[in-house]
Short mmCIF file of C-alpha atoms in Angstrom, two decimals:
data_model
loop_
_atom_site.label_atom_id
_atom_site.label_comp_id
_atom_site.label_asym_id
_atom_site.label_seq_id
_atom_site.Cartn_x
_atom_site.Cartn_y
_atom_site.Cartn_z
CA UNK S 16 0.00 0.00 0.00
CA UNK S 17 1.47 3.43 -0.84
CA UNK S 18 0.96 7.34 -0.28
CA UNK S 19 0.88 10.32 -2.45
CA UNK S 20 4.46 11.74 -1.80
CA UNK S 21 3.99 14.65 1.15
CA UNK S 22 6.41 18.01 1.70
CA UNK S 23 7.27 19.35 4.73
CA UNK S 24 10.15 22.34 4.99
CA UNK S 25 11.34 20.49 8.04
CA UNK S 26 11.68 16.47 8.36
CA UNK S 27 13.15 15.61 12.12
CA UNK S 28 14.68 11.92 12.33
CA UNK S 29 14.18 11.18 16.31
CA UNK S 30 10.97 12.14 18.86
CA UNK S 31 13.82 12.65 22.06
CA UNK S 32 14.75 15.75 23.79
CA UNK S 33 17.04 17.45 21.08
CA UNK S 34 14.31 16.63 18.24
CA UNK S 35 11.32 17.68 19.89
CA UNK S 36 13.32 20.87 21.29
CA UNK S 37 13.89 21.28 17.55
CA UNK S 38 10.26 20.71 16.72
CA UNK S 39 9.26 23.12 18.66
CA UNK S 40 11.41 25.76 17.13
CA UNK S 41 11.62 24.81 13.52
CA UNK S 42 7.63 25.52 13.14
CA UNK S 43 7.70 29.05 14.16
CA UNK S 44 6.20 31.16 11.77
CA UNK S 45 4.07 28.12 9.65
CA UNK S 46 6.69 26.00 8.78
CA UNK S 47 5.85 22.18 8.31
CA UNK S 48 7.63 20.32 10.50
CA UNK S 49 7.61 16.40 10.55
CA UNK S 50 8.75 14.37 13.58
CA UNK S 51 9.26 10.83 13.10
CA UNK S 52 10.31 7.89 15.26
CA UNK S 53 10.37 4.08 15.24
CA UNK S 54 9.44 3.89 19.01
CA UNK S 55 5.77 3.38 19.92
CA UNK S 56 5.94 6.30 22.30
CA UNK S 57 7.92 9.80 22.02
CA UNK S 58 11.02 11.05 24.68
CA UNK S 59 11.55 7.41 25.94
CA UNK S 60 15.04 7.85 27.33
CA UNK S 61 13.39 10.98 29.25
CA UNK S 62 10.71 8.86 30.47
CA UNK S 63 13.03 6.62 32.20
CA UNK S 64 15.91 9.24 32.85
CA UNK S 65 16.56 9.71 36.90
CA UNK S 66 14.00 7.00 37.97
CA UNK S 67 11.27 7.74 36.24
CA UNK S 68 12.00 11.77 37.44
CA UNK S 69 13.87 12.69 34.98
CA UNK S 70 16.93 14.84 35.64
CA UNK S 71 16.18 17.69 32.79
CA UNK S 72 19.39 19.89 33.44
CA UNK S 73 21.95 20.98 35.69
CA UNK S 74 22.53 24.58 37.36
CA UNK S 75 26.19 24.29 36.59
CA UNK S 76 26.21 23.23 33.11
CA UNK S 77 28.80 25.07 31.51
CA UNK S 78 30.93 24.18 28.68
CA UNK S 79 34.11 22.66 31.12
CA UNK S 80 31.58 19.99 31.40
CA UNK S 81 31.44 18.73 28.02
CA UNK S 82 33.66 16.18 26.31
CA UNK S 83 34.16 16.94 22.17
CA UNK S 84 37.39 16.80 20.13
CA UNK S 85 36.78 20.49 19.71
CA UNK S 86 36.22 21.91 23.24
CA UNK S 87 34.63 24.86 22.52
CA UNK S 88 32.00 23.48 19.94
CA UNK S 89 29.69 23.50 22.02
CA UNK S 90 30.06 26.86 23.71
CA UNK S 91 27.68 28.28 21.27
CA UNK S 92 24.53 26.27 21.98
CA UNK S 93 25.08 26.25 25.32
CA UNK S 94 25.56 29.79 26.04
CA UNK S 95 22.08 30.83 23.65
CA UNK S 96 20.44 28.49 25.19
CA UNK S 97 21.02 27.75 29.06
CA UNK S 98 19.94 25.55 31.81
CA UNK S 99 17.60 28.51 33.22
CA UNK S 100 16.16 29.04 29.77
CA UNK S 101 14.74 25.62 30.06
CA UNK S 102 14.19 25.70 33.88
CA UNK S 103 12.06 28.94 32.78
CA UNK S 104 10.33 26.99 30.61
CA UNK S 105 9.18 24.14 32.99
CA UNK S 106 8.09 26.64 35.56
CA UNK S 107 6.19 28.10 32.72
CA UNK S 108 4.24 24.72 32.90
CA UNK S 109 3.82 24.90 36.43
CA UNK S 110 6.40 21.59 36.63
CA UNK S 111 7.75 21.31 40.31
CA UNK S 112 11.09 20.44 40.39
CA UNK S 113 13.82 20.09 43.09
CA UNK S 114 17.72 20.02 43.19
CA UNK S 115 18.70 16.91 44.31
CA UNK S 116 22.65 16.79 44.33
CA UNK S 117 25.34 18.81 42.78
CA UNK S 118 22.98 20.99 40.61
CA UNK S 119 21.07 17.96 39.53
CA UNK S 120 17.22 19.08 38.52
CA UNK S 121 14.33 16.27 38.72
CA UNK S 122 10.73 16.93 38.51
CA UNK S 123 8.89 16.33 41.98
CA UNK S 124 6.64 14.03 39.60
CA UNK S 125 7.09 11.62 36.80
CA UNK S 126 9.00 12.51 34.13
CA UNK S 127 6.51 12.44 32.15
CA UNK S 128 5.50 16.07 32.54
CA UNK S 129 8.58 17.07 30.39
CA UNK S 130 7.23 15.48 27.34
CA UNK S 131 3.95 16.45 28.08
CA UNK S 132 5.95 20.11 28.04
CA UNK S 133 7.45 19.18 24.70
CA UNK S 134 4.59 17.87 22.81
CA UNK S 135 2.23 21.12 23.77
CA UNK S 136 5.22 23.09 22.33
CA UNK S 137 4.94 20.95 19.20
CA UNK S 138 1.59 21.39 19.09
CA UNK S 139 1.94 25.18 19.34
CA UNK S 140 3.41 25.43 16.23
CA UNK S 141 1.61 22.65 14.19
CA UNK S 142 4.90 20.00 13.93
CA UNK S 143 3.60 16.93 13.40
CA UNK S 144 4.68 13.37 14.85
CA UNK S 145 4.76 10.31 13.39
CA UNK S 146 6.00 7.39 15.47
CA UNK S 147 6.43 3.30 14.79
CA UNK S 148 7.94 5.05 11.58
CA UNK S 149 10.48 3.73 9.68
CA UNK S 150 13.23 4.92 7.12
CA UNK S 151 13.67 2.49 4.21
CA UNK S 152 15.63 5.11 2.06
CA UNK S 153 17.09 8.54 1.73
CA UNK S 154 18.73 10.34 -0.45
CA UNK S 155 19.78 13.93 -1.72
CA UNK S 156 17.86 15.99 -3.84
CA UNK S 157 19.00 19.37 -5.74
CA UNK S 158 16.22 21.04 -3.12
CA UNK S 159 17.03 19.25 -0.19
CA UNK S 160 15.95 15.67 0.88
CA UNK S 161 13.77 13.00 -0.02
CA UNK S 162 12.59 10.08 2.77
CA UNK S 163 10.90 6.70 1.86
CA UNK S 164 9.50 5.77 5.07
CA UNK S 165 7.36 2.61 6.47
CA UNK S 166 4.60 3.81 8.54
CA UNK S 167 2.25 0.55 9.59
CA UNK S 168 2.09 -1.05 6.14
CA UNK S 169 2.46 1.85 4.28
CA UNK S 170 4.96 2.96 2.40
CA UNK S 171 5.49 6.32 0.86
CA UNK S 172 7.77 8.99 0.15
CA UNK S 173 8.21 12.55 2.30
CA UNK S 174 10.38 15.45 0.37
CA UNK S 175 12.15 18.60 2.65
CA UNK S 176 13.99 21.10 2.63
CA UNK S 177 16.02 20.65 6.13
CA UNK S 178 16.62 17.41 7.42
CA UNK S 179 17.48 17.16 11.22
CA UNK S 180 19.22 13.82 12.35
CA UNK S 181 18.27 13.72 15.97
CA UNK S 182 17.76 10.12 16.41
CA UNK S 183 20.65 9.85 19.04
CA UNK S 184 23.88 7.29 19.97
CA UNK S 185 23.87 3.43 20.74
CA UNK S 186 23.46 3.66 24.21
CA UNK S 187 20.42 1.22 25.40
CA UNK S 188 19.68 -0.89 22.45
CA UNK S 189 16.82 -2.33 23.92
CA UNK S 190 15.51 0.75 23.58
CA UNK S 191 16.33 0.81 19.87
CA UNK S 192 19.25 2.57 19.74
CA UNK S 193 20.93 1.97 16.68
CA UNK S 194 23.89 3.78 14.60
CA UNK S 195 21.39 5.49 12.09
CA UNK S 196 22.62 8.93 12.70
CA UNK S 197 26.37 7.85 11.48
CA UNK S 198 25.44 5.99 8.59
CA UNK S 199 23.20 9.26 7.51
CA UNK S 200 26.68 11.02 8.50
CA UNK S 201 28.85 9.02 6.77
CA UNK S 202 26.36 8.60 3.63
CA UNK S 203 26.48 12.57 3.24
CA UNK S 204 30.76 12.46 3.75
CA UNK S 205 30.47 13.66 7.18
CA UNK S 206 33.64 12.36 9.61
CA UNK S 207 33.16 10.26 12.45
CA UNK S 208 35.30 10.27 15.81
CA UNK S 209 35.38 6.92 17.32
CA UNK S 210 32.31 6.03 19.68
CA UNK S 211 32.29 3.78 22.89
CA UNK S 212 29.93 3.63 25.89
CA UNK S 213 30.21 6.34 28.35
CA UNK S 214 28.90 7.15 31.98
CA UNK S 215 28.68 3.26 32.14
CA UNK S 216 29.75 0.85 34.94
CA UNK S 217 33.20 -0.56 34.45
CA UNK S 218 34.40 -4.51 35.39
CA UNK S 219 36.94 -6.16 36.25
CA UNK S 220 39.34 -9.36 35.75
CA UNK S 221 39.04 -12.60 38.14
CA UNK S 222 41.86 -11.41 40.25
CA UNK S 223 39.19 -9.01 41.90
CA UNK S 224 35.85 -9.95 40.79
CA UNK S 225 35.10 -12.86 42.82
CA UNK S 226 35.83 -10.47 45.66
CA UNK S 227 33.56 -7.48 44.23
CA UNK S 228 31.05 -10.14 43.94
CA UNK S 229 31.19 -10.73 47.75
CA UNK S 230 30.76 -6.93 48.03
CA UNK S 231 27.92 -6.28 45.93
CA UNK S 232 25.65 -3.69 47.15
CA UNK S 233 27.98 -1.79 49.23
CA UNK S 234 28.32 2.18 48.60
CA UNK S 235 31.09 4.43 49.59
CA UNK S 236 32.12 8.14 48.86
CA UNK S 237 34.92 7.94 47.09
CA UNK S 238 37.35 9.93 44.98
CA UNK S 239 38.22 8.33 41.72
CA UNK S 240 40.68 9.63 39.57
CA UNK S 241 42.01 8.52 35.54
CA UNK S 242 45.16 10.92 34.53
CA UNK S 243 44.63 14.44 35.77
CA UNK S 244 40.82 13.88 35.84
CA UNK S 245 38.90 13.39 39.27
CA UNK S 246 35.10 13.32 40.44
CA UNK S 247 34.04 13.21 44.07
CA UNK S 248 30.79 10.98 44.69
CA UNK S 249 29.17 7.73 45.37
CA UNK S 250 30.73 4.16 44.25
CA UNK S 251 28.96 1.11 44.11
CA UNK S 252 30.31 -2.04 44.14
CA UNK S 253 28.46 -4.70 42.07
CA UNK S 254 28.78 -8.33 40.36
CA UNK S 255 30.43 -7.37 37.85
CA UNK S 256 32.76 -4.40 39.08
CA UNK S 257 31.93 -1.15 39.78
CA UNK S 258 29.01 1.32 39.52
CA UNK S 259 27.70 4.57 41.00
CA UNK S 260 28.03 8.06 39.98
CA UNK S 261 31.69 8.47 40.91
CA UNK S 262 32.50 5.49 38.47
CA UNK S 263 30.04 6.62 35.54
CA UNK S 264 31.92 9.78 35.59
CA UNK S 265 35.55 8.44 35.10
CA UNK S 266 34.62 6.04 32.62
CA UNK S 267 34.04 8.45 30.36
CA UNK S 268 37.58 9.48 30.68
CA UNK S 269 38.97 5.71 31.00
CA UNK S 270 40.66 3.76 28.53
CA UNK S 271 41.67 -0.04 27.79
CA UNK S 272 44.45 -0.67 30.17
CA UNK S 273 44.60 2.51 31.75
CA UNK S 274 44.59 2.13 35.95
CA UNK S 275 42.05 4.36 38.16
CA UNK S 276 43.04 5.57 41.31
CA UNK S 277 40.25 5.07 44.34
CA UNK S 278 40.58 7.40 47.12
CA UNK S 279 37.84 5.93 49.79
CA UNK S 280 36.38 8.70 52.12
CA UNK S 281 38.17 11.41 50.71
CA UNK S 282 36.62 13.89 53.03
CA UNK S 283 37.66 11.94 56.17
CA UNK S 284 41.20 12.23 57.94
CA UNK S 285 41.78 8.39 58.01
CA UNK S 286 45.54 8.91 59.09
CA UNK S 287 44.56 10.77 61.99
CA UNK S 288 41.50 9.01 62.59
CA UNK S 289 43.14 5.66 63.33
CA UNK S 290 45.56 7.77 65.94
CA UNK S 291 43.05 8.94 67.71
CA UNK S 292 41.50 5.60 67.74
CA UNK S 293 44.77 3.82 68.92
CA UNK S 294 45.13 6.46 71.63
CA UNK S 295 41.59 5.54 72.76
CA UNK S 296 40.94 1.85 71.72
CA UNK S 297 44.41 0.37 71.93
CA UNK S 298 43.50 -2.76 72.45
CA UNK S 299 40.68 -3.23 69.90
CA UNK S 300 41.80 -5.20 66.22
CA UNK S 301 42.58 -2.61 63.39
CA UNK S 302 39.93 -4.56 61.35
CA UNK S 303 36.83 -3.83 64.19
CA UNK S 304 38.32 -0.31 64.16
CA UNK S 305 38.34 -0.10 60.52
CA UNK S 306 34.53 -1.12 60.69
CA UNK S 307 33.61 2.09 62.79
CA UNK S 308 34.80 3.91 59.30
CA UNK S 309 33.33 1.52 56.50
CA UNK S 310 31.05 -0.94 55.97
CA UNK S 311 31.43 -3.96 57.31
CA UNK S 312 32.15 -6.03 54.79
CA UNK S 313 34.55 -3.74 53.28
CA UNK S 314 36.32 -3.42 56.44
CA UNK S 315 36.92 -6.55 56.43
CA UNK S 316 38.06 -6.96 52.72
CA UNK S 317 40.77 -3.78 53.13
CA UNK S 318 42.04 -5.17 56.22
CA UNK S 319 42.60 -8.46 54.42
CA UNK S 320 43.98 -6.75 51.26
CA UNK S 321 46.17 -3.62 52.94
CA UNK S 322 47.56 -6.79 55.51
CA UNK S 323 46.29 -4.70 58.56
CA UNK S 324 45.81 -7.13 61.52
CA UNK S 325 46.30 -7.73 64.92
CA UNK S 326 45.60 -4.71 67.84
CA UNK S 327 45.98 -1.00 66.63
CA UNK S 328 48.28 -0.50 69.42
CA UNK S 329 50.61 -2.52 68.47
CA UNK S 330 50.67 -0.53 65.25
CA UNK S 331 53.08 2.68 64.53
CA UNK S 332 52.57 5.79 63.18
CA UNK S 333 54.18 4.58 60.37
CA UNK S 334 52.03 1.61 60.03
CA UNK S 335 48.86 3.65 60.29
CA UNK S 336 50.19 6.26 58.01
CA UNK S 337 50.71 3.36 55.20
CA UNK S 338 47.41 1.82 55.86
CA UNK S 339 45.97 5.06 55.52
CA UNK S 340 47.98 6.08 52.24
CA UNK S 341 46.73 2.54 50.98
CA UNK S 342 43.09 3.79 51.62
CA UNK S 343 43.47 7.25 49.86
CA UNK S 344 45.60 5.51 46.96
CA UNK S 345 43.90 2.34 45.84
CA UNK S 346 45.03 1.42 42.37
CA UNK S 347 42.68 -0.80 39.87
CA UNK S 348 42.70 -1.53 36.73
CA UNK S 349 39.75 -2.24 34.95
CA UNK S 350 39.33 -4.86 32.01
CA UNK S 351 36.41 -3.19 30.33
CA UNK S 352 33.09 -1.45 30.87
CA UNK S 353 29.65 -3.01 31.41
CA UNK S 354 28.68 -2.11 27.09
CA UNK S 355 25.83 -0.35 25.48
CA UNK S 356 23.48 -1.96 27.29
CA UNK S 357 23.81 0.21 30.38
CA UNK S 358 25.99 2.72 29.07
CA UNK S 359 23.68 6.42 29.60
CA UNK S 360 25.73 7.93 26.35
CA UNK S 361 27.55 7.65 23.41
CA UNK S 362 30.96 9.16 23.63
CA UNK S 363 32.09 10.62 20.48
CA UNK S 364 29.76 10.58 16.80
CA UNK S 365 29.47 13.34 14.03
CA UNK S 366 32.66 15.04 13.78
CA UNK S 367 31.50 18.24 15.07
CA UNK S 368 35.00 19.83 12.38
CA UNK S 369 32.30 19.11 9.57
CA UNK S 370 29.36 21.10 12.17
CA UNK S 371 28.73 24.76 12.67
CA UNK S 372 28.35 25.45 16.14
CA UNK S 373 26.35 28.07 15.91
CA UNK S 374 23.43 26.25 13.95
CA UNK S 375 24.53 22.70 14.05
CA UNK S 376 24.20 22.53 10.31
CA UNK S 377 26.46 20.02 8.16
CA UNK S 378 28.92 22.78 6.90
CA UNK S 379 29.01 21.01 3.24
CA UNK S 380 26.21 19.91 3.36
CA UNK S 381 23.00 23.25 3.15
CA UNK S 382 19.84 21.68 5.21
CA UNK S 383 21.15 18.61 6.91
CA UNK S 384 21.63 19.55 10.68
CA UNK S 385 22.88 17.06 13.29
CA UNK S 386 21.71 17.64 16.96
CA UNK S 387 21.78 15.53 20.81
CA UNK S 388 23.81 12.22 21.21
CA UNK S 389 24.58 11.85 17.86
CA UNK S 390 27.06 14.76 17.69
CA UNK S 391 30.42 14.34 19.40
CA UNK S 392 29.43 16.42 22.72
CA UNK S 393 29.06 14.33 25.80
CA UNK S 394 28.25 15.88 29.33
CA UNK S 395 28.75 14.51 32.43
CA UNK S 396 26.54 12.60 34.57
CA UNK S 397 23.92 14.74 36.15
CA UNK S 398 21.50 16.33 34.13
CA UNK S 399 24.29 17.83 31.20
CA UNK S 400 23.18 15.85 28.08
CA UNK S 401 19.50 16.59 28.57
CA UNK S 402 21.18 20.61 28.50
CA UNK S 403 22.96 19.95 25.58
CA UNK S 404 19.78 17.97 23.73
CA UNK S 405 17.99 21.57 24.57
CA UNK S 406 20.32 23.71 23.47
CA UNK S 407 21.61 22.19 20.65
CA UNK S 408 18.13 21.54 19.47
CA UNK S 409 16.62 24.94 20.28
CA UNK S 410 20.01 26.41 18.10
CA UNK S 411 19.31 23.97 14.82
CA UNK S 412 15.57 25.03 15.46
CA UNK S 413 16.25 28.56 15.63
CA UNK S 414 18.34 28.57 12.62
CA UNK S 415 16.13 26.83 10.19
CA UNK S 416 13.40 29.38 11.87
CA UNK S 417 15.48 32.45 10.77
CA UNK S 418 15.94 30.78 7.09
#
């Protein structure tokens, strides 16, 4: 079964943040916009982003927190369009929110309220969304583009001006996250930089493993550092390594082979603390006082591993001050990272060399813009990449607005 061919000025690949942020921008003024996804539902990774809260942006977002092969790429975008643009625009729809942690922003409710948000601006200006839609062809046209989609049996053919690839990275395939955006890329001569999972829980060889396993479910503050890079929160140790926000940070820094230095506690004196305890406590086991400062379990698997035993009296300064250093300098070395499946990001895509950064357009290419995940901008954890799907969108938006 087949359609009369259809125009639009505006054809959006991807119903997530950056495309619908684009949406809503693109129509201003009567413009036709078309949204399409293959997903049965729009903004899925926002539905499930921060537990079903969704952490929409971050009150220190600022360019530092970005990772690109051209730092300042996305300086643009994100200083045209910042976090309290958006957060204007949520209390706009009367969304309560709250800062959780480090700048972090979730909705008091479900998540769901953003796209809500995002579809009435759609709706504003008349962009239309298609979803369980699927691309069976492109190509190039002397005006622009021309799409054969697959819409529930149908197949027919969609002609525009601008084309927006918005359909983000291959983080959570089971999702249906796929590499669409780079082969569109790559089809039109655009560059890639290499891609691998980021913000993504790392693992580790059988040397330590079968003891991570017996500590599986135990958090610490920690400070973990990966070259000259360091973040300062929560790790999580699991079956298969280690998780928690602390981790998902540096693994966006980590490489194959690379060690990562754990500082446990970094806020905490241990040195001194175990001083004072041996002053007090003499006659209590380093490994029960060592369990006053962690959790049991990993009390008991430093003590083993850092060779602390017997009384802490017995133990000098100097023995305190290397058990101590051994705790604020714990070398690992990963083997890997836990994959797509659970990775939050992509780190790396479109080459943003072949990008302005000012509209996001495809600088050889007039009408094709590239926008969200599938660009090589990654934030860090915490409510960044939802700030960079908004800006980035609202700026490719705003662009094909003005034109």
């Amino acid at each position: 079964m087949a359609r009369n061919s259809q125009n639009f000025d505006t054809v959006i690949l991807g119903a997530g943040a950056a495309g619908m942020m684009c949406a809503a921008q693109a129509g201003v003024g009567g413009a036709r916009v078309l949204v399409i996804d293959h997903a049965r539902a729009p903004g899925e990774k926002i539905r499930i982003s921060g537990g079903g809260r969704c952490n929409f942006t971050n009150l220190h977002a600022k360019p530092q927190c970005f990772i690109s092969s051209n730092r300042h790429f996305a300086k643009s975008a994100l200083s045209r369009y910042t976090q309290h643009d958006f957060i204007a625009l949520v209390e706009r729809y009367g969304i309560a929110y709250h800062e959780k942690t480090l700048g972090q922003l979730f909705c008091d409710g479900s998540a769901k309220s953003i796209i809500e948000m995002l579809l009435e601006e759609m709706q504003k200006v008349s962009a239309e969304l298609r979803l369980e839609t699927h691309i069976r062809a492109l190509s190039g046209t002397e005006g622009g583009f021309t799409l054969q989609l697959e819409e529930q049996g149908s197949i027919y053919n969609v002609t525009c001006r601008n084309l927006v690839v918005a359909c983000g990275g291959k983080s959570i395939p089971k999702m249906g996250a796929s590499g669409l955006g780079y082969q569109i890329a790559e089809q039109f001569g655009l560059a890639l930089t290499e891609t691998r999972p980021a913000l993504v829980p790392l693992t580790f060889g059988e040397d330590v493993l079968a003891d991570f396993q017996s500590l599986a479910g135990v958090a610490i503050d920690a400070r973990i550092s990966c070259g000259k890079i360091t973040f300062e929160e929560a790790m999580l140790f699991t079956h298969r390594g280690l998780s928690g926000p602390a981790i998902l940070q540096i693994s966006s820094y980590w490489r194959e082979k690379t060690p990562i230095t754990v500082s446990l506690l970094p806020s905490v004196d241990v040195y001194q603390v175990l001083r004072e305890r041996r002053q007090q406590d003499g006659r209590k086991n380093i490994a029960t006082i060592m369990a006053e400062l962690f959790p049991k379990r990993l009390a008991a698997y430093l003590a083993d591993i850092f060779e602390a035993d017997g009384n802490i009296g017995d133990m000098s300064d100097k023995r305190l001050m290397a058990l101590a250093d051994a705790i604020k300098n714990w070398t690992l070395n990963p083997i890997g990272s836990e994959g797509y499946r659970t990775a939050e990001v992509t780190l790396g895509g479109v080459d943003t060399a072949g990008l302005n950064s000012r509209t996001m357009q495809a600088a050889a290419v007039p009408g094709l813009y590239f926008i969200g995940e599938v660009v090589d901008v990654t934030g860090w954890l915490g409510g960044y990449n939802f700030q960079w799907a908004w800006s980035s969108g609202w700026a490719a938006g705003q662009a094909i607005a003005e034109s």
